[in-house]
XYZ file of N, CA, C and O in Angstrom:
648
model
N 8.340 5.847 -21.973
C 8.276 4.976 -20.812
C 9.689 4.798 -20.250
O 10.613 4.492 -20.982
N 9.845 5.009 -18.945
C 11.164 4.914 -18.306
C 11.594 3.481 -18.064
O 10.777 2.571 -18.058
N 12.870 3.324 -17.892
C 13.429 1.996 -17.600
C 13.295 1.694 -16.129
O 13.587 2.536 -15.290
N 12.872 0.528 -15.785
C 12.761 0.113 -14.391
C 14.117 -0.282 -13.846
O 15.124 -0.256 -14.561
N 14.175 -0.671 -12.579
C 15.452 -1.101 -11.992
C 15.966 -2.360 -12.689
O 15.202 -3.151 -13.206
N 17.271 -2.487 -12.689
C 17.890 -3.667 -13.321
C 17.414 -4.936 -12.633
O 17.301 -4.988 -11.418
N 17.097 -5.948 -13.429
C 16.656 -7.229 -12.888
C 17.830 -7.924 -12.213
O 18.923 -7.960 -12.762
N 17.626 -8.441 -11.024
C 18.685 -9.136 -10.307
C 19.005 -10.460 -10.997
O 18.097 -11.177 -11.398
N 20.285 -10.749 -11.130
C 20.697 -12.007 -11.746
C 20.684 -13.111 -10.697
O 20.941 -12.862 -9.527
N 20.397 -14.334 -11.133
C 20.496 -15.477 -10.231
C 21.949 -15.607 -9.801
O 22.866 -15.386 -10.600
N 22.163 -15.947 -8.542
C 23.524 -16.025 -8.018
C 24.354 -17.047 -8.786
O 25.552 -16.861 -8.992
N 23.732 -18.094 -9.244
C 24.417 -19.105 -10.050
C 25.031 -18.469 -11.300
O 26.172 -18.752 -11.678
N 24.285 -17.558 -11.938
C 24.778 -16.872 -13.127
C 25.924 -15.931 -12.775
O 26.897 -15.808 -13.519
N 25.831 -15.256 -11.633
C 26.897 -14.369 -11.166
C 28.189 -15.161 -11.019
O 29.261 -14.718 -11.439
N 28.087 -16.351 -10.425
C 29.276 -17.199 -10.249
C 29.841 -17.640 -11.592
O 31.066 -17.650 -11.777
N 28.974 -17.997 -12.528
C 29.478 -18.430 -13.843
C 30.156 -17.273 -14.560
O 31.136 -17.475 -15.278
N 29.671 -16.036 -14.373
C 30.332 -14.868 -14.955
C 31.721 -14.655 -14.345
O 32.598 -14.075 -14.978
N 31.919 -15.135 -13.124
C 33.220 -15.034 -12.462
C 34.108 -16.228 -12.801
O 35.122 -16.449 -12.165
N 33.688 -17.003 -13.789
C 34.414 -18.165 -14.288
C 34.591 -19.260 -13.248
O 35.613 -19.947 -13.204
N 33.569 -19.417 -12.407
C 33.537 -20.528 -11.469
C 32.952 -21.712 -12.244
O 31.944 -21.567 -12.936
N 33.585 -22.874 -12.144
C 33.133 -24.050 -12.905
C 31.757 -24.507 -12.419
O 31.355 -24.220 -11.283
N 31.053 -25.245 -13.273
C 29.723 -25.745 -12.916
C 29.785 -26.627 -11.672
O 28.915 -26.558 -10.805
N 30.814 -27.467 -11.599
C 30.994 -28.344 -10.433
C 31.155 -27.505 -9.166
O 30.515 -27.786 -8.142
N 32.001 -26.460 -9.235
C 32.223 -25.608 -8.074
C 30.984 -24.782 -7.730
O 30.709 -24.528 -6.558
N 30.221 -24.374 -8.754
C 28.978 -23.635 -8.495
C 28.032 -24.504 -7.686
O 27.443 -24.051 -6.701
N 27.895 -25.769 -8.071
C 27.045 -26.695 -7.316
C 27.511 -26.821 -5.874
O 26.700 -26.824 -4.940
N 28.818 -26.932 -5.690
C 29.409 -27.038 -4.355
C 29.096 -25.793 -3.524
O 28.659 -25.884 -2.376
N 29.316 -24.607 -4.122
C 29.085 -23.336 -3.420
C 27.608 -23.190 -3.059
O 27.278 -22.848 -1.912
N 26.718 -23.460 -3.999
C 25.281 -23.332 -3.732
C 24.848 -24.284 -2.627
O 24.026 -23.930 -1.772
N 25.427 -25.485 -2.608
C 25.123 -26.456 -1.557
C 25.571 -25.942 -0.187
O 24.839 -26.042 0.800
N 26.787 -25.401 -0.126
C 27.309 -24.848 1.139
C 26.454 -23.687 1.623
O 26.134 -23.577 2.810
N 26.095 -22.794 0.694
C 25.270 -21.646 1.068
C 23.890 -22.094 1.538
O 23.371 -21.577 2.531
N 23.323 -23.077 0.852
C 22.012 -23.600 1.242
C 22.067 -24.240 2.627
O 21.160 -24.057 3.439
N 23.149 -24.964 2.920
C 23.268 -25.624 4.231
C 23.396 -24.605 5.369
O 23.062 -24.902 6.508
N 23.860 -23.389 5.049
C 23.974 -22.316 6.046
C 22.765 -21.378 5.990
O 22.773 -20.321 6.604
N 21.750 -21.782 5.222
C 20.488 -21.050 5.081
C 20.674 -19.627 4.554
O 20.046 -18.678 5.025
N 21.539 -19.475 3.549
C 21.690 -18.193 2.874
C 20.508 -17.981 1.942
O 19.984 -18.932 1.379
N 20.095 -16.731 1.778
C 19.081 -16.380 0.787
C 19.825 -16.184 -0.534
O 20.428 -15.139 -0.777
N 19.822 -17.218 -1.365
C 20.660 -17.246 -2.562
C 20.415 -16.063 -3.495
O 21.347 -15.549 -4.102
N 19.171 -15.609 -3.599
C 18.864 -14.493 -4.492
C 19.473 -13.176 -4.020
O 19.565 -12.222 -4.782
N 19.889 -13.119 -2.753
C 20.459 -11.890 -2.199
C 21.958 -12.005 -1.901
O 22.522 -11.141 -1.231
N 22.596 -13.075 -2.379
C 24.029 -13.264 -2.138
C 24.855 -12.459 -3.140
O 24.405 -12.170 -4.243
N 26.063 -12.100 -2.716
C 26.982 -11.334 -3.548
C 28.343 -12.023 -3.574
O 28.866 -12.403 -2.532
N 28.889 -12.172 -4.765
C 30.246 -12.670 -4.940
C 31.198 -11.567 -4.485
O 31.010 -10.398 -4.812
N 32.242 -11.923 -3.717
C 33.219 -10.929 -3.287
C 34.583 -11.174 -3.913
O 35.165 -10.259 -4.475
N 35.112 -12.385 -3.793
C 36.467 -12.629 -4.289
C 36.754 -14.125 -4.334
O 36.051 -14.928 -3.731
N 37.838 -14.447 -5.042
C 38.383 -15.803 -5.058
C 39.857 -15.658 -4.697
O 40.576 -14.892 -5.318
N 40.295 -16.399 -3.676
C 41.662 -16.288 -3.166
C 42.323 -17.662 -3.221
O 41.735 -18.658 -2.804
N 43.547 -17.691 -3.692
C 44.354 -18.907 -3.692
C 45.298 -18.828 -2.499
O 45.969 -17.825 -2.304
N 45.300 -19.866 -1.673
C 46.172 -19.889 -0.501
C 46.874 -21.229 -0.414
O 46.249 -22.281 -0.536
N 48.177 -21.193 -0.163
C 48.952 -22.422 -0.001
C 48.851 -22.955 1.418
O 49.202 -24.092 1.675
N 48.385 -22.111 2.351
C 48.434 -22.495 3.763
C 47.101 -23.023 4.311
O 46.964 -24.202 4.543
N 46.131 -22.131 4.533
C 44.904 -22.551 5.203
C 43.779 -21.570 4.921
O 43.978 -20.511 4.337
N 42.583 -21.914 5.391
C 41.436 -21.018 5.275
C 41.691 -19.724 6.041
O 41.366 -18.641 5.570
N 42.296 -19.823 7.226
C 42.610 -18.625 8.013
C 43.534 -17.701 7.240
O 43.358 -16.480 7.243
N 44.510 -18.291 6.559
C 45.428 -17.501 5.746
C 44.687 -16.837 4.587
O 44.943 -15.676 4.259
N 43.761 -17.558 3.970
C 42.970 -16.986 2.867
C 42.141 -15.800 3.363
O 42.032 -14.780 2.672
N 41.585 -15.914 4.560
C 40.805 -14.801 5.138
C 41.705 -13.592 5.393
O 41.312 -12.450 5.134
N 42.912 -13.835 5.888
C 43.855 -12.739 6.119
C 44.249 -12.073 4.805
O 44.333 -10.847 4.724
N 44.486 -12.879 3.777
C 44.814 -12.328 2.457
C 43.645 -11.478 1.957
O 43.840 -10.369 1.458
N 42.438 -11.989 2.104
C 41.238 -11.262 1.678
C 41.151 -9.904 2.370
O 40.975 -8.868 1.723
N 41.293 -9.893 3.683
C 41.206 -8.645 4.450
C 42.328 -7.691 4.055
O 42.097 -6.504 3.819
N 43.533 -8.213 3.947
C 44.677 -7.371 3.591
C 44.531 -6.795 2.183
O 44.843 -5.630 1.934
N 44.034 -7.599 1.258
C 43.945 -7.177 -0.136
C 42.794 -6.198 -0.384
O 42.909 -5.295 -1.196
N 41.667 -6.390 0.310
C 40.488 -5.614 -0.013
C 40.124 -4.516 0.979
O 39.196 -3.749 0.744
N 40.833 -4.419 2.077
C 40.558 -3.361 3.036
C 41.798 -2.507 3.211
O 42.904 -3.012 3.245
N 41.593 -1.190 3.346
C 42.723 -0.322 3.565
C 42.381 0.687 4.641
O 41.227 1.070 4.794
N 43.360 1.080 5.360
C 43.210 2.091 6.392
C 43.746 3.385 5.806
O 44.909 3.460 5.429
N 42.879 4.368 5.673
C 43.288 5.652 5.107
C 43.399 6.689 6.208
O 42.459 6.904 6.957
N 44.540 7.291 6.291
C 44.782 8.352 7.269
C 44.795 9.679 6.526
O 45.459 9.810 5.494
N 44.084 10.646 7.048
C 44.029 11.965 6.424
C 45.447 12.532 6.306
O 46.205 12.542 7.262
N 45.787 12.968 5.096
C 47.085 13.590 4.876
C 48.213 12.624 4.544
O 49.330 13.046 4.275
N 47.952 11.310 4.574
C 49.000 10.335 4.262
C 48.658 9.624 2.961
O 47.511 9.271 2.723
N 49.656 9.385 2.142
C 49.416 8.641 0.907
C 49.282 7.157 1.238
O 49.696 6.703 2.308
N 48.709 6.402 0.305
C 48.547 4.953 0.504
C 49.876 4.242 0.645
O 49.973 3.192 1.241
N 50.920 4.804 0.062
C 52.232 4.163 0.073
C 53.046 4.483 1.324
O 54.151 3.977 1.476
N 52.516 5.295 2.202
C 53.237 5.704 3.400
C 53.440 4.502 4.328
O 52.528 3.709 4.540
N 54.637 4.367 4.886
C 54.964 3.236 5.771
C 54.109 3.234 7.033
O 53.864 2.186 7.613
N 53.633 4.405 7.464
C 52.781 4.482 8.650
C 51.476 3.726 8.419
O 50.981 3.041 9.315
N 50.937 3.813 7.185
C 49.727 3.052 6.854
C 49.980 1.551 7.012
O 49.137 0.815 7.521
N 51.152 1.084 6.573
C 51.496 -0.336 6.706
C 51.569 -0.736 8.174
O 51.127 -1.824 8.554
N 52.109 0.144 9.006
C 52.198 -0.136 10.443
C 50.814 -0.268 11.067
O 50.568 -1.165 11.867
N 49.907 0.632 10.683
C 48.547 0.555 11.218
C 47.835 -0.713 10.743
O 47.091 -1.328 11.497
N 48.086 -1.130 9.501
C 47.477 -2.359 8.983
C 47.866 -3.562 9.835
O 47.076 -4.470 10.052
N 49.114 -3.573 10.300
C 49.592 -4.682 11.125
C 48.873 -4.736 12.468
O 48.819 -5.776 13.112
N 48.315 -3.612 12.913
C 47.626 -3.548 14.208
C 46.193 -4.064 14.137
O 45.563 -4.277 15.162
N 45.678 -4.268 12.943
C 44.290 -4.718 12.796
C 44.194 -6.194 13.147
O 44.946 -7.021 12.642
N 43.263 -6.516 14.017
C 43.003 -7.894 14.402
C 42.167 -8.536 13.293
O 40.957 -8.324 13.214
N 42.832 -9.303 12.423
C 42.155 -9.853 11.248
C 41.098 -10.889 11.615
O 40.077 -11.002 10.945
N 41.310 -11.636 12.701
C 40.290 -12.606 13.139
C 39.025 -11.879 13.591
O 37.914 -12.290 13.270
N 39.207 -10.793 14.327
C 38.046 -10.019 14.779
C 37.374 -9.354 13.578
O 36.143 -9.295 13.512
N 38.153 -8.866 12.632
C 37.601 -8.248 11.429
C 36.735 -9.258 10.680
O 35.637 -8.936 10.236
N 37.221 -10.497 10.532
C 36.449 -11.521 9.833
C 35.151 -11.799 10.596
O 34.086 -11.934 9.978
N 35.196 -11.883 11.911
C 34.002 -12.117 12.721
C 32.975 -11.005 12.485
O 31.781 -11.273 12.362
N 33.447 -9.768 12.395
C 32.543 -8.642 12.125
C 31.947 -8.729 10.721
O 30.774 -8.409 10.511
N 32.734 -9.181 9.746
C 32.221 -9.360 8.394
C 31.133 -10.435 8.360
O 30.123 -10.286 7.676
N 31.349 -11.521 9.113
C 30.338 -12.582 9.194
C 29.054 -12.056 9.832
O 27.958 -12.300 9.331
N 29.223 -11.353 10.935
C 28.084 -10.869 11.719
C 27.289 -9.779 10.998
O 26.063 -9.793 11.016
N 27.983 -8.825 10.359
C 27.312 -7.668 9.776
C 26.999 -7.778 8.287
O 26.117 -7.074 7.797
N 27.745 -8.620 7.563
C 27.547 -8.733 6.122
C 27.255 -10.156 5.666
O 27.123 -10.404 4.478
N 27.202 -11.095 6.597
C 26.942 -12.481 6.222
C 28.063 -13.069 5.389
O 27.833 -13.913 4.523
N 29.298 -12.638 5.636
C 30.443 -13.130 4.862
C 30.707 -14.597 5.160
O 30.528 -15.060 6.285
N 31.109 -15.318 4.127
C 31.473 -16.728 4.272
C 32.646 -17.012 3.333
O 32.744 -16.436 2.258
N 33.516 -17.887 3.787
C 34.663 -18.336 3.001
C 34.428 -19.818 2.699
O 34.308 -20.624 3.628
N 34.351 -20.158 1.420
C 34.061 -21.533 1.015
C 35.266 -22.113 0.290
O 35.701 -21.573 -0.731
N 35.795 -23.201 0.825
C 36.916 -23.895 0.181
C 36.360 -24.709 -0.980
O 35.469 -25.544 -0.796
N 36.891 -24.446 -2.178
C 36.436 -25.205 -3.347
C 37.076 -26.589 -3.323
O 38.187 -26.759 -2.833
N 36.359 -27.603 -3.831
C 36.802 -28.995 -3.651
C 38.113 -29.387 -4.315
O 38.849 -30.194 -3.772
N 38.430 -28.842 -5.479
C 39.636 -29.271 -6.191
C 40.823 -28.378 -5.871
O 40.801 -27.184 -6.156
N 41.849 -28.965 -5.290
C 43.083 -28.223 -5.008
C 43.960 -28.230 -6.251
O 43.905 -29.155 -7.056
N 44.755 -27.187 -6.393
C 45.714 -27.149 -7.496
C 47.114 -27.311 -6.908
O 47.292 -27.357 -5.699
N 48.095 -27.355 -7.769
C 49.485 -27.470 -7.338
C 49.876 -26.229 -6.521
O 50.681 -26.296 -5.609
N 49.238 -25.099 -6.842
C 49.575 -23.832 -6.189
C 48.878 -23.631 -4.844
O 49.148 -22.656 -4.163
N 47.943 -24.487 -4.481
C 47.254 -24.360 -3.202
C 45.758 -24.562 -3.337
O 45.259 -25.016 -4.360
N 45.066 -24.222 -2.280
C 43.608 -24.347 -2.226
C 42.966 -23.048 -2.698
O 43.516 -21.965 -2.492
N 41.776 -23.151 -3.287
C 41.047 -21.974 -3.731
C 39.855 -21.764 -2.806
O 39.131 -22.707 -2.487
N 39.687 -20.518 -2.370
C 38.605 -20.139 -1.467
C 37.761 -19.062 -2.131
O 38.290 -18.105 -2.694
N 36.443 -19.245 -2.066
C 35.510 -18.286 -2.635
C 34.874 -17.507 -1.496
O 34.449 -18.105 -0.496
N 34.811 -16.192 -1.626
C 34.242 -15.326 -0.602
C 32.910 -14.770 -1.106
O 32.840 -14.218 -2.204
N 31.890 -14.951 -0.286
C 30.521 -14.558 -0.619
C 29.937 -13.864 0.596
O 30.335 -14.154 1.730
N 28.985 -12.964 0.359
C 28.250 -12.389 1.484
C 26.770 -12.369 1.137
O 26.395 -12.400 -0.032
N 25.945 -12.335 2.173
C 24.501 -12.275 1.968
C 23.767 -12.622 3.236
O 24.345 -13.145 4.198
N 22.467 -12.342 3.257
C 21.670 -12.660 4.434
C 21.571 -14.178 4.638
O 21.483 -14.935 3.680
N 21.624 -14.598 5.904
C 21.542 -16.012 6.249
C 20.991 -16.154 7.661
O 20.618 -15.158 8.284
N 20.988 -17.378 8.181
C 20.399 -17.602 9.510
C 21.152 -16.851 10.614
O 20.551 -16.425 11.583
N 22.463 -16.645 10.473
C 23.247 -15.932 11.485
C 23.186 -14.418 11.283
O 23.402 -13.655 12.214
N 22.944 -13.987 10.056
C 22.928 -12.559 9.706
C 21.721 -12.305 8.796
O 21.856 -12.218 7.584
N 20.527 -12.215 9.402
C 19.326 -12.076 8.577
C 19.242 -10.769 7.785
O 18.638 -10.718 6.729
N 19.849 -9.694 8.294
C 19.833 -8.410 7.588
C 21.257 -7.888 7.471
O 21.990 -7.845 8.454
N 21.632 -7.470 6.271
C 22.978 -6.949 6.052
C 23.070 -5.515 6.546
O 22.168 -4.722 6.344
N 24.199 -5.194 7.171
C 24.446 -3.842 7.662
C 25.009 -2.969 6.557
O 25.997 -3.327 5.940
N 24.384 -1.881 6.259
C 24.854 -0.831 5.350
C 25.667 -1.340 4.164
O 26.866 -1.131 4.084
N 25.003 -1.966 3.217
C 25.706 -2.492 2.044
C 26.164 -1.398 1.098
O 26.898 -1.667 0.155
N 25.771 -0.137 1.338
C 26.234 0.974 0.492
C 27.756 1.058 0.492
O 28.360 1.465 -0.485
N 28.383 0.691 1.608
C 29.831 0.824 1.708
C 30.567 -0.428 1.235
O 31.782 -0.466 1.238
N 29.843 -1.440 0.812
C 30.463 -2.698 0.411
C 30.633 -2.710 -1.093
O 29.676 -2.787 -1.837
N 31.852 -2.628 -1.592
C 32.104 -2.473 -3.012
C 32.076 -3.784 -3.799
O 32.287 -3.770 -4.995
N 31.795 -4.896 -3.154
C 31.840 -6.174 -3.859
C 30.566 -6.484 -4.623
O 30.499 -7.472 -5.318
N 29.548 -5.637 -4.483
C 28.301 -5.890 -5.186
C 28.553 -5.836 -6.685
O 29.363 -5.040 -7.148
N 27.838 -6.666 -7.443
C 28.047 -6.666 -8.890
C 27.619 -5.298 -9.435
O 26.786 -4.621 -8.846
N 28.191 -4.856 -10.565
C 28.005 -3.488 -11.039
C 26.559 -3.001 -11.100
O 26.288 -1.877 -10.733
N 25.605 -3.813 -11.553
C 24.242 -3.296 -11.653
C 23.540 -3.234 -10.295
O 22.434 -2.731 -10.199
N 24.178 -3.725 -9.240
C 23.609 -3.630 -7.906
C 24.376 -2.640 -7.040
O 23.936 -2.270 -5.977
N 25.542 -2.198 -7.495
C 26.398 -1.322 -6.706
C 25.779 0.061 -6.629
O 25.294 0.601 -7.609
N 25.804 0.654 -5.460
C 25.295 2.003 -5.266
C 26.483 2.942 -5.146
O 27.570 2.539 -4.766
N 26.265 4.197 -5.453
C 27.329 5.188 -5.329
C 27.730 5.318 -3.862
O 26.859 5.419 -2.990
N 29.025 5.325 -3.577
C 29.449 5.446 -2.180
C 29.152 6.836 -1.646
O 29.148 7.814 -2.386
N 28.876 6.902 -0.346
C 28.639 8.178 0.305
C 29.963 8.892 0.467
O 30.998 8.267 0.661
N 29.924 10.224 0.411
C 31.150 11.001 0.590
C 31.602 10.909 2.034
O 30.800 10.916 2.950
N 32.912 10.821 2.204
C 33.490 10.700 3.537
C 33.437 12.044 4.243
O 33.648 13.091 3.642
N 33.131 12.028 5.533
C 33.095 13.225 6.348
C 34.521 13.763 6.476
O 35.403 13.088 6.980
N 34.771 15.019 6.031
C 36.133 15.554 6.090
C 36.637 15.764 7.510
O 37.833 15.952 7.717
N 35.744 15.727 8.495
C 36.160 15.918 9.883
C 36.763 14.660 10.489
O 37.382 14.713 11.540
N 36.560 13.541 9.818
C 37.119 12.288 10.334
C 38.615 12.262 10.098
O 39.085 12.523 8.995
N 39.362 11.900 11.122
C 40.819 11.864 10.997
C 41.294 10.573 10.345
O 42.318 10.527 9.716
N 40.568 9.494 10.535
C 40.951 8.241 9.902
C 39.689 7.449 9.639
O 38.655 7.683 10.247
N 39.798 6.515 8.725
C 38.652 5.664 8.437
C 39.142 4.330 7.925
O 40.198 4.236 7.312
N 38.346 3.310 8.167
C 38.615 1.988 7.629
C 37.582 1.778 6.540
O 36.397 1.875 6.786
N 38.026 1.568 5.319
C 37.085 1.370 4.228
C 37.653 0.384 3.234
O 38.847 0.070 3.270
N 36.816 -0.073 2.351
C 37.225 -1.039 1.355
C 38.037 -0.354 0.272
O 37.745 0.759 -0.147
N 39.068 -1.038 -0.211
C 39.871 -0.516 -1.311
C 39.124 -0.763 -2.599
O 38.501 -1.802 -2.775
N 39.176 0.139 -3.517
C 38.427 0.008 -4.766
C 39.223 -0.478 -5.897
O 40.291 -0.727 -6.097
């Protein structure tokens, strides 16, 4: 008898595996519920510490997890850094909200080092269906699908860093 697909974990359990405290899990679930997220289909993406603001945390998230790859250039090439500076991070965040149901949730307890922000994505009232989650690497391992091979004819691409 073959093995069936992996059973989806409750999002609450996913958060606890990411070492989110019980108090913060309650806070996050409440925020997601108030935005009408389908909790069973939510995905943890990241936790970012920012000394400045939520906008700064979103910029850190985009900068840290997205990279612009140019054919023939290494990741360390200064030209890649120049192109990264040209990306409109506010527009990028808006696209993440619209196409992936991304949300940034400020956790209630601040530390001496700054505020902590949790990044989650999933279907909700503003984004009922997620766009092409195959390319989104934040899915937990048993839900992650193999990425599609990049078309060699493309000269550049914007994709998530792994």
